[in-house]
Coordinates of C-alpha atoms in Angstrom, one line a residue:
M11 CA -8.9 -37.6 60.1
R12 CA -10.2 -38.0 56.5
K13 CA -7.8 -35.3 55.3
T14 CA -5.0 -37.1 57.0
L15 CA -5.9 -40.3 55.3
I16 CA -6.1 -38.6 51.9
A17 CA -2.8 -36.9 52.4
A18 CA -1.2 -40.2 53.4
A19 CA -2.6 -41.9 50.3
V20 CA -1.3 -39.1 48.0
T21 CA 2.1 -39.4 49.6
A22 CA 2.1 -43.2 49.2
F23 CA 1.0 -42.8 45.6
A24 CA 3.7 -40.3 44.9
A25 CA 6.3 -42.5 46.5
T26 CA 5.2 -45.4 44.3
V27 CA 5.4 -43.4 41.2
S28 CA 8.9 -42.1 42.2
V29 CA 10.1 -45.7 42.9
Q30 CA 8.7 -46.8 39.5
A31 CA 10.4 -44.0 37.8
V32 CA 13.8 -45.0 39.0
A33 CA 13.1 -48.8 39.0
R34 CA 15.0 -49.1 35.7
D35 CA 18.0 -47.0 34.7
T36 CA 19.0 -48.9 31.6
I37 CA 17.2 -49.0 28.2
S38 CA 15.2 -52.1 27.4
I39 CA 15.2 -53.2 23.8
V40 CA 13.4 -56.3 22.3
G41 CA 12.4 -57.5 18.9
S42 CA 13.9 -58.8 15.6
S43 CA 16.7 -61.3 15.5
T44 CA 17.9 -59.7 12.3
V45 CA 18.2 -56.3 13.8
F46 CA 19.6 -57.8 17.1
P47 CA 23.3 -57.7 16.1
F48 CA 23.1 -54.1 14.9
S49 CA 21.2 -53.0 18.1
T50 CA 23.7 -54.9 20.3
A51 CA 26.7 -53.3 18.6
V52 CA 25.2 -49.8 19.2
A53 CA 24.3 -50.7 22.7
E54 CA 27.8 -51.9 23.6
N55 CA 29.4 -48.9 22.0
F56 CA 26.9 -46.6 23.8
G57 CA 27.6 -48.2 27.2
R58 CA 31.4 -48.0 26.6
T59 CA 31.5 -44.4 25.5
T60 CA 28.8 -42.6 27.6
N61 CA 27.9 -42.3 31.2
F62 CA 24.7 -44.3 30.6
G63 CA 24.3 -48.0 31.3
T64 CA 24.6 -50.5 28.5
P65 CA 21.1 -51.1 27.1
K66 CA 19.6 -54.6 27.5
V67 CA 18.9 -56.1 24.1
E68 CA 16.8 -59.2 23.7
S69 CA 16.0 -61.2 20.5
T70 CA 12.3 -62.0 20.7
G71 CA 11.3 -61.8 17.0
T72 CA 9.6 -58.9 15.4
G73 CA 6.1 -60.1 16.3
G74 CA 7.0 -61.0 19.8
G75 CA 8.7 -57.6 20.3
M76 CA 5.7 -55.7 19.0
K77 CA 3.5 -57.5 21.6
L78 CA 5.8 -56.6 24.4
F79 CA 6.3 -53.0 23.2
C80 CA 2.5 -52.4 22.7
A81 CA 1.5 -53.9 26.1
G82 CA 1.6 -50.5 27.7
V83 CA 3.6 -47.6 29.1
G84 CA 5.8 -48.0 32.2
V85 CA 9.1 -49.4 33.4
G86 CA 7.8 -53.0 33.0
T87 CA 7.5 -52.6 29.3
P88 CA 10.3 -52.1 26.6
D89 CA 11.4 -48.7 25.5
I90 CA 12.4 -49.8 22.0
T91 CA 11.5 -52.7 19.7
N92 CA 13.5 -53.8 16.7
A93 CA 11.7 -54.9 13.5
S94 CA 12.6 -56.6 10.3
R95 CA 9.4 -55.2 8.7
A96 CA 7.3 -52.1 9.2
I97 CA 4.7 -52.0 12.1
K98 CA 1.3 -53.5 11.0
A99 CA -1.9 -51.5 11.3
S100 CA -3.2 -54.1 13.8
E101 CA -0.1 -53.7 16.0
Y102 CA -0.4 -49.9 15.9
D103 CA -4.0 -50.3 17.0
A104 CA -3.0 -52.6 19.9
C105 CA -0.4 -50.1 21.0
V106 CA -2.9 -47.2 21.0
A107 CA -5.5 -49.3 22.9
N108 CA -2.9 -49.9 25.6
G109 CA -1.8 -46.3 25.9
V110 CA 1.2 -46.4 23.6
K111 CA 0.1 -43.5 21.5
D112 CA 3.3 -41.7 20.4
I113 CA 5.6 -44.0 18.4
V114 CA 8.8 -43.0 16.6
E115 CA 9.7 -45.1 13.6
V116 CA 13.3 -45.3 12.6
K117 CA 14.1 -47.0 9.3
I118 CA 17.8 -48.0 9.7
G119 CA 18.7 -49.5 6.3
F120 CA 18.2 -52.6 4.2
D121 CA 18.7 -56.3 4.6
G122 CA 18.5 -59.2 2.3
I123 CA 17.0 -62.5 3.2
A124 CA 19.6 -65.2 2.4
I125 CA 18.8 -68.8 1.5
A126 CA 22.1 -70.2 2.6
S127 CA 24.0 -73.5 2.7
S128 CA 27.3 -74.9 3.8
K129 CA 30.3 -73.9 1.8
D130 CA 30.7 -77.7 1.2
A131 CA 27.4 -77.8 -0.7
E132 CA 26.7 -77.0 -4.3
Q133 CA 25.6 -73.4 -4.7
L134 CA 22.0 -73.4 -5.8
D135 CA 20.3 -70.9 -8.2
L136 CA 16.7 -70.7 -7.3
G137 CA 13.9 -68.8 -9.0
L138 CA 11.0 -67.4 -6.9
K139 CA 8.8 -70.0 -8.5
E140 CA 11.0 -72.8 -7.3
I141 CA 11.2 -71.4 -3.8
F142 CA 7.3 -71.4 -3.7
L143 CA 7.0 -74.9 -5.1
A144 CA 9.6 -76.2 -2.6
L145 CA 8.1 -74.6 0.5
A146 CA 4.4 -73.9 0.0
K147 CA 1.7 -75.9 1.9
V148 CA -0.4 -76.2 -1.2
V149 CA 0.6 -75.9 -4.9
P150 CA -1.0 -76.3 -8.3
D151 CA -1.4 -80.0 -9.2
P152 CA 1.6 -81.0 -11.4
E153 CA -0.8 -83.5 -13.1
G154 CA -2.7 -80.5 -14.6
S155 CA -6.0 -81.0 -12.8
G156 CA -6.3 -77.3 -12.1
K157 CA -6.7 -77.9 -8.4
L158 CA -4.5 -76.9 -5.5
I159 CA -3.1 -79.9 -3.7
L160 CA -0.9 -80.6 -0.7
N161 CA 2.8 -80.1 -1.7
P162 CA 4.0 -83.4 -3.3
Y163 CA 7.6 -82.3 -3.9
K164 CA 10.2 -84.2 -1.8
T165 CA 13.5 -83.3 -3.5
W166 CA 14.9 -80.3 -5.3
Y167 CA 15.0 -82.4 -8.4
D168 CA 11.3 -82.8 -8.2
V169 CA 10.9 -79.0 -8.3
R170 CA 13.2 -78.5 -11.3
A171 CA 15.0 -81.2 -13.2
N172 CA 18.4 -79.4 -13.2
L173 CA 18.5 -79.1 -9.4
P174 CA 20.2 -81.8 -7.2
K175 CA 18.5 -85.0 -6.2
I176 CA 18.6 -84.1 -2.5
E177 CA 15.7 -84.0 -0.1
I178 CA 14.2 -80.5 0.5
E179 CA 15.2 -79.6 4.1
V180 CA 15.0 -75.9 4.9
L181 CA 15.6 -74.4 8.4
G182 CA 13.8 -71.1 8.8
P183 CA 12.1 -68.7 11.2
P184 CA 8.8 -69.2 13.0
P185 CA 5.6 -67.2 12.4
T186 CA 6.5 -64.6 15.1
S187 CA 9.6 -63.5 13.0
G188 CA 9.6 -60.5 10.8
T189 CA 12.0 -62.4 8.6
R190 CA 9.3 -65.0 8.1
D191 CA 6.8 -62.3 7.2
A192 CA 9.1 -60.7 4.8
F193 CA 10.1 -64.0 3.2
A194 CA 6.5 -64.9 2.8
E195 CA 5.7 -61.6 1.1
L196 CA 8.8 -61.3 -1.1
A197 CA 9.8 -64.8 -1.9
M198 CA 6.7 -67.0 -1.5
E199 CA 4.2 -64.6 -2.9
G200 CA 6.7 -63.6 -5.6
G201 CA 6.7 -67.2 -6.8
C202 CA 3.1 -67.8 -6.1
K203 CA 1.8 -65.1 -8.5
T204 CA 3.7 -66.6 -11.4
F205 CA 0.8 -69.1 -11.5
E206 CA -2.2 -67.4 -13.3
Q207 CA -4.8 -69.5 -11.5
I208 CA -3.5 -68.3 -8.1
K209 CA -2.9 -64.8 -9.3
A210 CA -6.6 -64.6 -10.4
L211 CA -7.7 -65.6 -6.9
K212 CA -6.5 -62.2 -5.5
A213 CA -9.3 -60.4 -7.3
T214 CA -12.0 -62.7 -6.0
D215 CA -10.8 -63.8 -2.5
E216 CA -7.8 -61.9 -1.2
D217 CA -7.8 -63.8 2.1
Q218 CA -7.6 -67.1 0.3
Y219 CA -4.9 -65.8 -2.0
K220 CA -2.8 -64.7 0.9
A221 CA -3.3 -68.1 2.7
V222 CA -2.2 -70.0 -0.4
C223 CA 0.8 -67.7 -1.2
H224 CA 2.1 -67.3 2.4
G225 CA 1.3 -70.8 3.7
I226 CA 4.4 -72.8 4.5
R227 CA 4.3 -76.6 4.4
E228 CA 4.1 -78.5 7.7
D229 CA 5.2 -82.0 6.6
G230 CA 8.8 -81.8 7.9
H231 CA 10.5 -80.3 4.8
Y232 CA 10.4 -76.8 6.4
I233 CA 11.7 -76.8 10.0
E234 CA 11.1 -73.9 12.3
A235 CA 14.4 -73.1 13.9
G236 CA 13.3 -70.5 16.4
E237 CA 14.7 -67.0 16.6
N238 CA 18.3 -68.1 17.0
D239 CA 19.9 -67.6 13.6
N240 CA 23.3 -68.7 14.9
L241 CA 21.8 -72.1 15.5
I242 CA 20.7 -72.3 11.9
V243 CA 24.3 -71.6 10.8
Q244 CA 25.6 -74.4 13.0
K245 CA 23.1 -76.8 11.6
L246 CA 24.0 -75.9 8.0
V247 CA 27.6 -76.6 8.7
A248 CA 26.7 -80.0 10.2
N249 CA 24.4 -80.9 7.3
P250 CA 25.5 -79.7 3.8
D251 CA 22.2 -80.9 2.2
A252 CA 20.2 -78.4 4.3
L253 CA 19.3 -74.8 3.5
G254 CA 18.7 -72.0 6.0
I255 CA 16.8 -68.8 5.8
F256 CA 18.0 -65.7 7.7
G257 CA 19.1 -62.1 7.3
Y258 CA 22.1 -61.2 5.1
S259 CA 24.0 -59.9 8.2
F260 CA 24.3 -63.5 9.4
L261 CA 25.6 -64.7 6.0
E262 CA 28.1 -61.9 6.1
Q263 CA 29.3 -62.7 9.6
N264 CA 29.7 -66.4 8.8
A265 CA 31.0 -66.1 5.2
D266 CA 33.9 -68.5 6.1
K267 CA 31.4 -71.3 6.8
I268 CA 28.3 -70.7 4.6
Q269 CA 27.3 -69.3 1.2
G270 CA 24.2 -67.7 -0.1
S271 CA 22.1 -69.3 -2.9
K272 CA 21.6 -67.2 -6.0
V273 CA 18.0 -66.1 -6.5
G274 CA 17.1 -65.4 -10.1
G275 CA 20.8 -65.6 -10.9
V276 CA 21.7 -62.9 -8.4
E277 CA 23.9 -63.5 -5.3
P278 CA 23.0 -61.8 -2.0
T279 CA 25.7 -59.1 -1.6
Y280 CA 25.9 -55.6 -0.2
D281 CA 25.6 -54.1 -3.7
S282 CA 22.8 -56.3 -5.0
I283 CA 20.7 -55.7 -1.9
S284 CA 21.4 -52.0 -1.9
D285 CA 20.4 -51.5 -5.5
G286 CA 17.4 -53.8 -5.3
S287 CA 18.6 -56.4 -7.9
Y288 CA 18.6 -59.2 -5.3
P289 CA 14.9 -60.2 -5.2
I290 CA 14.5 -60.9 -1.5
S291 CA 15.5 -57.7 0.2
R292 CA 13.6 -55.5 2.7
S293 CA 13.8 -52.4 4.9
I294 CA 14.5 -52.8 8.6
Y295 CA 13.5 -50.6 11.5
F296 CA 13.3 -49.9 15.2
Y297 CA 10.5 -48.2 17.1
V298 CA 10.8 -45.9 20.1
K299 CA 8.1 -45.4 22.8
K300 CA 8.2 -41.6 23.1
A301 CA 6.5 -41.6 26.5
H302 CA 9.6 -43.2 28.0
V303 CA 12.0 -40.5 26.6
G304 CA 13.1 -38.4 29.6
T305 CA 11.9 -41.0 32.1
I306 CA 14.3 -43.9 31.2
P307 CA 17.8 -42.4 31.0
G308 CA 19.6 -42.4 27.7
I309 CA 16.9 -43.1 25.1
A310 CA 17.4 -39.9 23.1
E311 CA 21.2 -40.3 23.3
Y312 CA 21.0 -44.0 22.2
V313 CA 18.9 -43.0 19.2
A314 CA 21.4 -40.2 18.3
E315 CA 24.2 -42.8 18.5
F316 CA 22.4 -45.3 16.3
T317 CA 21.5 -42.6 13.7
S318 CA 25.0 -41.1 13.5
D319 CA 27.1 -41.7 10.4
K320 CA 29.8 -43.3 12.5
A321 CA 27.3 -46.1 13.3
W322 CA 24.9 -46.5 10.4
G323 CA 26.7 -44.7 7.6
P324 CA 28.2 -46.6 4.6
E325 CA 31.6 -46.7 6.4
G326 CA 30.2 -46.9 9.9
Y327 CA 30.7 -49.8 12.4
L328 CA 27.4 -51.3 11.6
A329 CA 28.5 -51.9 8.0
D330 CA 31.0 -54.4 9.4
K331 CA 28.0 -56.2 10.8
G332 CA 26.3 -56.4 7.5
L333 CA 24.0 -53.4 7.6
I334 CA 23.2 -52.0 4.1
A335 CA 23.0 -48.2 4.6
L336 CA 20.2 -46.0 3.4
P337 CA 21.0 -43.6 0.5
D338 CA 22.6 -40.4 1.8
A339 CA 19.6 -38.1 1.5
E340 CA 17.2 -40.5 3.0
R341 CA 19.6 -41.4 5.9
K342 CA 20.1 -37.7 6.7
A343 CA 16.3 -37.0 6.7
M344 CA 15.7 -40.1 8.8
A345 CA 18.3 -39.1 11.4
K346 CA 16.8 -35.6 11.7
D347 CA 13.3 -37.1 12.3
A348 CA 14.5 -39.7 14.7
Q349 CA 16.5 -37.3 16.8
A350 CA 13.5 -34.9 16.9
M351 CA 11.4 -37.9 18.0
K352 CA 8.9 -37.4 15.2
T353 CA 6.0 -39.7 15.7
I354 CA 4.0 -41.7 13.1
G355 CA 0.4 -42.2 12.4
K356 CA -1.5 -45.4 11.7
P357 CA 0.1 -47.3 8.8
A358 CA -2.1 -48.4 5.8
K359 CA -3.2 -52.0 5.9

Protein backbone atom coordinates (compact mmCIF):
# COMPACT_ATOMS: atom_id res chain seq x y z
CA MET A 1 0.00 0.00 0.00
CA ARG A 2 2.82 2.37 0.97
CA LYS A 3 4.66 1.63 -2.32
CA THR A 4 1.46 2.33 -4.23
CA LEU A 5 1.07 5.70 -2.51
CA ILE A 6 4.70 6.60 -3.21
CA ALA A 7 4.33 5.61 -6.87
CA ALA A 8 1.16 7.67 -7.15
CA ALA A 9 2.89 10.66 -5.58
CA VAL A 10 5.85 10.35 -7.96
CA THR A 11 3.48 10.10 -10.94
CA ALA A 12 1.55 13.16 -9.77
CA PHE A 13 4.79 15.10 -9.26
CA ALA A 14 6.06 14.15 -12.73
CA ALA A 15 2.75 15.19 -14.25
CA THR A 16 2.93 18.54 -12.46
CA VAL A 17 6.47 19.15 -13.70
CA SER A 18 5.38 18.15 -17.22
CA VAL A 19 2.44 20.56 -17.12
CA GLN A 20 4.68 23.34 -15.81
CA ALA A 21 7.20 22.68 -18.56
CA VAL A 22 4.62 23.22 -21.26
CA ALA A 23 2.59 25.85 -19.42
CA ARG A 24 4.28 28.59 -21.46
CA ASP A 25 5.43 28.24 -25.05
CA THR A 26 6.37 31.87 -25.69
CA ILE A 27 9.33 33.83 -24.37
CA SER A 28 8.64 36.30 -21.54
CA ILE A 29 10.71 39.51 -21.60
CA VAL A 30 10.55 42.37 -19.08
CA GLY A 31 12.66 45.38 -18.17
CA SER A 32 13.91 48.70 -19.48
CA SER A 33 11.63 51.12 -21.29
CA THR A 34 14.67 52.28 -23.28
CA VAL A 35 15.43 48.79 -24.59
CA PHE A 36 11.71 48.01 -25.03
CA PRO A 37 11.40 49.30 -28.64
CA PHE A 38 14.49 47.34 -29.73
CA SER A 39 13.34 44.16 -28.01
CA THR A 40 9.83 44.56 -29.42
CA ALA A 41 11.14 44.98 -32.96
CA VAL A 42 13.22 41.80 -32.64
CA ALA A 43 10.31 39.93 -31.06
CA GLU A 44 7.93 40.92 -33.87
CA ASN A 45 10.42 39.98 -36.56
CA PHE A 46 11.20 36.72 -34.75
CA GLY A 47 7.52 35.79 -34.52
CA ARG A 48 6.95 36.66 -38.18
CA THR A 49 9.92 34.77 -39.63
CA THR A 50 10.18 31.64 -37.46
CA ASN A 51 7.92 28.85 -36.25
CA PHE A 52 8.09 30.17 -32.68
CA GLY A 53 5.47 32.36 -31.05
CA THR A 54 6.06 36.11 -30.81
CA PRO A 55 7.73 36.82 -27.44
CA LYS A 56 5.77 38.85 -24.92
CA VAL A 57 7.67 42.06 -24.10
CA GLU A 58 6.71 44.24 -21.12
CA SER A 59 8.14 47.63 -20.13
CA THR A 60 8.65 47.44 -16.36
CA GLY A 61 11.76 49.56 -15.95
CA THR A 62 15.24 48.17 -15.41
CA GLY A 63 14.95 47.83 -11.64
CA GLY A 64 11.47 46.32 -11.82
CA GLY A 65 12.62 43.90 -14.51
CA MET A 66 15.58 42.75 -12.42
CA LYS A 67 13.28 42.01 -9.47
CA LEU A 68 11.02 39.87 -11.64
CA PHE A 69 13.93 38.16 -13.38
CA CYS A 70 15.73 37.39 -10.11
CA ALA A 71 12.63 36.09 -8.33
CA GLY A 72 13.45 32.49 -9.27
CA VAL A 73 13.52 29.82 -11.97
CA GLY A 74 10.32 28.50 -13.55
CA VAL A 75 7.58 29.30 -16.02
CA GLY A 76 6.13 31.93 -13.71
CA THR A 77 9.27 34.07 -14.04
CA PRO A 78 10.68 35.95 -17.05
CA ASP A 79 13.26 34.41 -19.36
CA ILE A 80 14.94 37.68 -20.33
CA THR A 81 15.18 41.14 -18.79
CA ASN A 82 16.19 44.29 -20.67
CA ALA A 83 18.40 46.82 -18.89
CA SER A 84 19.59 50.34 -19.59
CA ARG A 85 22.53 49.77 -17.24
CA ALA A 86 24.60 46.78 -16.16
CA ILE A 87 23.27 44.44 -13.48
CA LYS A 88 24.19 45.56 -9.94
CA ALA A 89 26.09 43.35 -7.50
CA SER A 90 23.07 43.43 -5.18
CA GLU A 91 20.78 42.28 -7.99
CA TYR A 92 23.16 39.47 -8.90
CA ASP A 93 23.18 38.35 -5.26
CA ALA A 94 19.37 38.38 -5.20
CA CYS A 95 19.30 36.26 -8.35
CA VAL A 96 21.70 33.68 -6.91
CA ALA A 97 19.83 33.57 -3.60
CA ASN A 98 16.66 32.67 -5.51
CA GLY A 99 18.31 30.00 -7.64
CA VAL A 100 19.03 32.09 -10.72
CA LYS A 101 22.70 31.16 -10.86
CA ASP A 102 23.56 31.15 -14.58
CA ILE A 103 23.04 34.56 -16.16
CA VAL A 104 24.02 35.55 -19.69
CA GLU A 105 24.80 39.24 -20.21
CA VAL A 106 24.37 40.68 -23.70
CA LYS A 107 25.61 44.23 -24.27
CA ILE A 108 23.62 45.36 -27.31
CA GLY A 109 24.92 48.84 -28.06
CA PHE A 110 24.88 52.42 -26.83
CA ASP A 111 22.17 54.90 -26.04
CA GLY A 112 22.28 58.56 -25.15
CA ILE A 113 20.00 60.14 -22.59
CA ALA A 114 18.30 63.09 -24.22
CA ILE A 115 17.03 66.18 -22.43
CA ALA A 116 14.37 67.05 -24.95
CA SER A 117 11.83 69.78 -25.60
CA SER A 118 9.16 70.63 -28.11
CA LYS A 119 10.38 71.81 -31.51
CA ASP A 120 8.43 74.99 -30.76
CA ALA A 121 10.75 75.78 -27.85
CA GLU A 122 14.16 77.43 -27.82
CA GLN A 123 16.90 74.80 -27.99
CA LEU A 124 18.87 74.90 -24.76
CA ASP A 125 22.60 74.33 -24.28
CA LEU A 126 23.12 73.00 -20.77
CA GLY A 127 26.33 72.13 -18.98
CA LEU A 128 26.40 69.25 -16.51
CA LYS A 129 26.78 71.84 -13.73
CA GLU A 130 23.53 73.54 -14.78
CA ILE A 131 21.70 70.21 -14.98
CA PHE A 132 22.77 69.42 -11.41
CA LEU A 133 21.80 72.86 -10.11
CA ALA A 134 18.40 72.67 -11.78
CA LEU A 135 17.45 69.20 -10.58
CA ALA A 136 19.37 68.36 -7.38
CA LYS A 137 17.57 68.11 -4.07
CA VAL A 138 20.33 70.01 -2.26
CA VAL A 139 22.91 72.39 -3.75
CA PRO A 140 25.71 74.63 -2.49
CA ASP A 141 24.31 77.81 -0.97
CA PRO A 142 24.48 80.51 -3.70
CA GLU A 143 25.01 83.07 -0.92
CA GLY A 144 28.40 81.50 -0.24
CA SER A 145 27.80 80.14 3.27
CA GLY A 146 29.57 76.89 2.34
CA LYS A 147 26.51 74.86 3.35
CA LEU A 148 24.31 72.60 1.28
CA ILE A 149 20.73 73.87 1.17
CA LEU A 150 17.44 72.76 -0.35
CA ASN A 151 17.40 73.74 -4.03
CA PRO A 152 16.28 77.40 -4.30
CA TYR A 153 16.33 77.63 -8.11
CA LYS A 154 12.90 78.12 -9.67
CA THR A 155 13.70 79.16 -13.26
CA TRP A 156 16.43 78.32 -15.75
CA TYR A 157 17.50 81.97 -15.59
CA ASP A 158 18.17 81.49 -11.85
CA VAL A 159 20.57 78.69 -12.75
CA ARG A 160 22.47 80.66 -15.41
CA ALA A 161 21.74 84.20 -16.49
CA ASN A 162 21.77 83.52 -20.25
CA LEU A 163 19.12 80.78 -19.99
CA PRO A 164 15.43 81.65 -20.49
CA LYS A 165 13.25 83.03 -17.71
CA ILE A 166 10.94 80.02 -17.66
CA GLU A 167 10.10 77.77 -14.74
CA ILE A 168 12.14 74.60 -14.36
CA GLU A 169 9.78 71.76 -15.25
CA VAL A 170 11.41 68.45 -16.13
CA LEU A 171 9.52 65.23 -16.81
CA GLY A 172 11.66 62.20 -16.12
CA PRO A 173 11.84 58.56 -15.13
CA PRO A 174 11.14 57.13 -11.64
CA PRO A 175 13.71 55.50 -9.32
CA THR A 176 12.98 52.01 -10.75
CA SER A 177 14.27 53.13 -14.16
CA GLY A 178 17.74 52.34 -15.47
CA THR A 179 17.55 55.64 -17.35
CA ARG A 180 17.15 57.40 -13.99
CA ASP A 181 20.16 55.50 -12.60
CA ALA A 182 22.30 56.36 -15.62
CA PHE A 183 21.15 59.99 -15.65
CA ALA A 184 22.05 60.32 -11.96
CA GLU A 185 25.49 58.82 -12.51
CA LEU A 186 26.41 60.54 -15.76
CA ALA A 187 24.63 63.90 -15.64
CA MET A 188 23.87 64.67 -12.01
CA GLU A 189 27.13 63.37 -10.56
CA GLY A 190 29.03 64.85 -13.50
CA GLY A 191 27.74 68.28 -12.53
CA CYS A 192 27.94 67.65 -8.80
CA LYS A 193 31.67 66.99 -8.77
CA THR A 194 32.40 70.36 -10.37
CA PHE A 195 31.91 71.73 -6.84
CA GLU A 196 35.07 71.13 -4.83
CA GLN A 197 33.27 71.02 -1.47
CA ILE A 198 31.09 68.14 -2.67
CA LYS A 199 33.88 66.40 -4.55
CA ALA A 200 35.94 66.36 -1.32
CA LEU A 201 33.04 64.61 0.44
CA LYS A 202 33.65 61.48 -1.63
CA ALA A 203 36.89 60.77 0.24
CA THR A 204 35.33 61.15 3.70
CA ASP A 205 31.75 59.91 3.31
CA GLU A 206 31.00 58.17 0.01
CA ASP A 207 27.39 57.38 0.95
CA GLN A 208 26.68 61.04 1.71
CA TYR A 209 28.47 62.08 -1.49
CA LYS A 210 26.24 59.75 -3.54
CA ALA A 211 23.10 60.93 -1.74
CA VAL A 212 23.94 64.55 -2.56
CA CYS A 213 25.02 63.94 -6.15
CA HIS A 214 22.22 61.53 -7.09
CA GLY A 215 19.40 63.11 -5.09
CA ILE A 216 16.63 64.57 -7.26
CA ARG A 217 14.51 67.46 -5.98
CA GLU A 218 10.99 66.65 -4.78
CA ASP A 219 9.36 70.09 -4.83
CA GLY A 220 7.47 69.77 -8.11
CA HIS A 221 10.14 70.98 -10.53
CA TYR A 222 11.05 67.38 -11.40
CA ILE A 223 8.01 65.28 -12.24
CA GLU A 224 8.22 61.49 -12.28
CA ALA A 225 6.46 60.43 -15.47
CA GLY A 226 6.53 56.66 -15.03
CA GLU A 227 8.03 54.21 -17.50
CA ASN A 228 6.00 55.46 -20.48
CA ASP A 229 8.41 57.56 -22.54
CA ASN A 230 5.77 58.13 -25.22
CA LEU A 231 3.68 59.93 -22.58
CA ILE A 232 6.59 62.30 -21.90
CA VAL A 233 6.80 63.07 -25.63
CA GLN A 234 3.08 63.93 -25.69
CA LYS A 235 3.46 66.23 -22.69
CA LEU A 236 6.42 68.04 -24.27
CA VAL A 237 4.39 68.72 -27.39
CA ALA A 238 1.57 70.10 -25.22
CA ASN A 239 3.90 72.26 -23.09
CA PRO A 240 6.86 73.92 -24.91
CA ASP A 241 8.27 75.18 -21.59
CA ALA A 242 8.83 71.65 -20.26
CA LEU A 243 11.81 69.35 -20.75
CA GLY A 244 11.78 65.56 -20.78
CA ILE A 245 14.42 62.93 -20.03
CA PHE A 246 14.50 59.66 -21.98
CA GLY A 247 16.65 57.50 -24.24
CA TYR A 248 17.90 58.77 -27.59
CA SER A 249 15.78 56.22 -29.45
CA PHE A 250 12.60 58.07 -28.46
CA LEU A 251 14.11 61.36 -29.62
CA GLU A 252 14.99 59.73 -32.94
CA GLN A 253 11.51 58.27 -33.38
CA ASN A 254 9.81 61.59 -32.60
CA ALA A 255 12.22 63.95 -34.37
CA ASP A 256 9.31 65.62 -36.16
CA LYS A 257 7.88 66.82 -32.83
CA ILE A 258 10.74 67.22 -30.36
CA GLN A 259 14.42 68.25 -30.24
CA GLY A 260 17.32 67.37 -27.99
CA SER A 261 19.02 70.01 -25.89
CA LYS A 262 22.74 70.39 -26.36
CA VAL A 263 24.85 69.25 -23.42
CA GLY A 264 28.19 70.98 -23.18
CA GLY A 265 27.63 72.28 -26.72
CA VAL A 266 27.06 68.79 -28.18
CA GLU A 267 23.75 67.63 -29.64
CA PRO A 268 22.58 64.06 -29.02
CA THR A 269 23.11 62.33 -32.38
CA TYR A 270 24.06 58.84 -33.54
CA ASP A 271 27.66 59.92 -34.16
CA SER A 272 28.13 61.95 -30.95
CA ILE A 273 26.81 59.08 -28.82
CA SER A 274 28.82 56.48 -30.71
CA ASP A 275 32.11 58.36 -30.36
CA GLY A 276 31.45 59.38 -26.75
CA SER A 277 31.52 63.14 -27.32
CA TYR A 278 27.92 63.49 -26.08
CA PRO A 279 28.36 63.53 -22.28
CA ILE A 280 25.24 61.59 -21.26
CA SER A 281 25.62 58.25 -23.04
CA ARG A 282 25.64 54.69 -21.74
CA SER A 283 25.70 51.02 -22.71
CA ILE A 284 22.46 49.03 -22.82
CA TYR A 285 21.91 45.31 -22.24
CA PHE A 286 19.66 42.32 -21.92
CA TYR A 287 20.09 39.34 -19.59
CA VAL A 288 19.10 35.73 -20.24
CA LYS A 289 18.18 33.11 -17.63
CA LYS A 290 20.24 30.18 -18.90
CA ALA A 291 18.20 27.64 -16.89
CA HIS A 292 15.21 28.39 -19.15
CA VAL A 293 17.11 27.73 -22.39
CA GLY A 294 15.86 24.44 -23.83
CA THR A 295 12.76 24.51 -21.62
CA ILE A 296 10.98 27.60 -22.93
CA PRO A 297 10.97 27.27 -26.73
CA GLY A 298 12.94 29.71 -28.86
CA ILE A 299 15.21 31.51 -26.38
CA ALA A 300 18.48 30.57 -28.10
CA GLU A 301 16.97 31.41 -31.48
CA TYR A 302 15.70 34.79 -30.23
CA VAL A 303 19.19 35.63 -28.92
CA ALA A 304 20.67 34.61 -32.29
CA GLU A 305 18.20 36.91 -34.08
CA PHE A 306 18.93 39.86 -31.80
CA THR A 307 22.71 39.44 -32.15
CA SER A 308 22.66 39.05 -35.93
CA ASP A 309 24.03 41.91 -38.02
CA LYS A 310 20.70 42.19 -39.84
CA ALA A 311 19.24 43.26 -36.49
CA TRP A 312 21.85 45.03 -34.36
CA GLY A 313 24.45 45.90 -36.99
CA PRO A 314 25.10 49.50 -38.12
CA GLU A 315 22.78 48.95 -41.09
CA GLY A 316 20.40 46.61 -39.26
CA TYR A 317 16.72 47.17 -38.62
CA LEU A 318 17.38 48.27 -35.02
CA ALA A 319 19.42 51.22 -36.29
CA ASP A 320 16.13 52.54 -37.69
CA LYS A 321 14.80 52.46 -34.12
CA GLY A 322 17.73 54.52 -32.82
CA LEU A 323 20.14 51.82 -31.61
CA ILE A 324 23.79 52.89 -31.74
CA ALA A 325 25.73 49.77 -32.69
CA LEU A 326 28.79 48.41 -30.90
CA PRO A 327 32.12 48.65 -32.78
CA ASP A 328 32.55 45.76 -35.23
CA ALA A 329 35.07 43.73 -33.21
CA GLU A 330 33.18 44.10 -29.94
CA ARG A 331 29.87 43.29 -31.62
CA LYS A 332 31.31 40.12 -33.19
CA ALA A 333 32.79 38.95 -29.86
CA MET A 334 29.58 39.71 -28.00
CA ALA A 335 27.49 37.79 -30.56
CA LYS A 336 29.76 34.77 -30.16
CA ASP A 337 29.51 34.83 -26.35
CA ALA A 338 25.75 35.42 -26.39
CA GLN A 339 25.01 32.62 -28.82
CA ALA A 340 27.24 30.29 -26.77
CA MET A 341 25.26 31.35 -23.66
CA LYS A 342 28.43 32.37 -21.83
CA THR A 343 27.53 33.27 -18.24
CA ILE A 344 28.86 36.09 -16.09
CA GLY A 345 30.21 36.24 -12.55
CA LYS A 346 29.28 38.72 -9.86
CA PRO A 347 29.93 42.29 -11.02
CA ALA A 348 32.12 44.63 -9.01
CA LYS A 349 30.26 47.03 -6.75
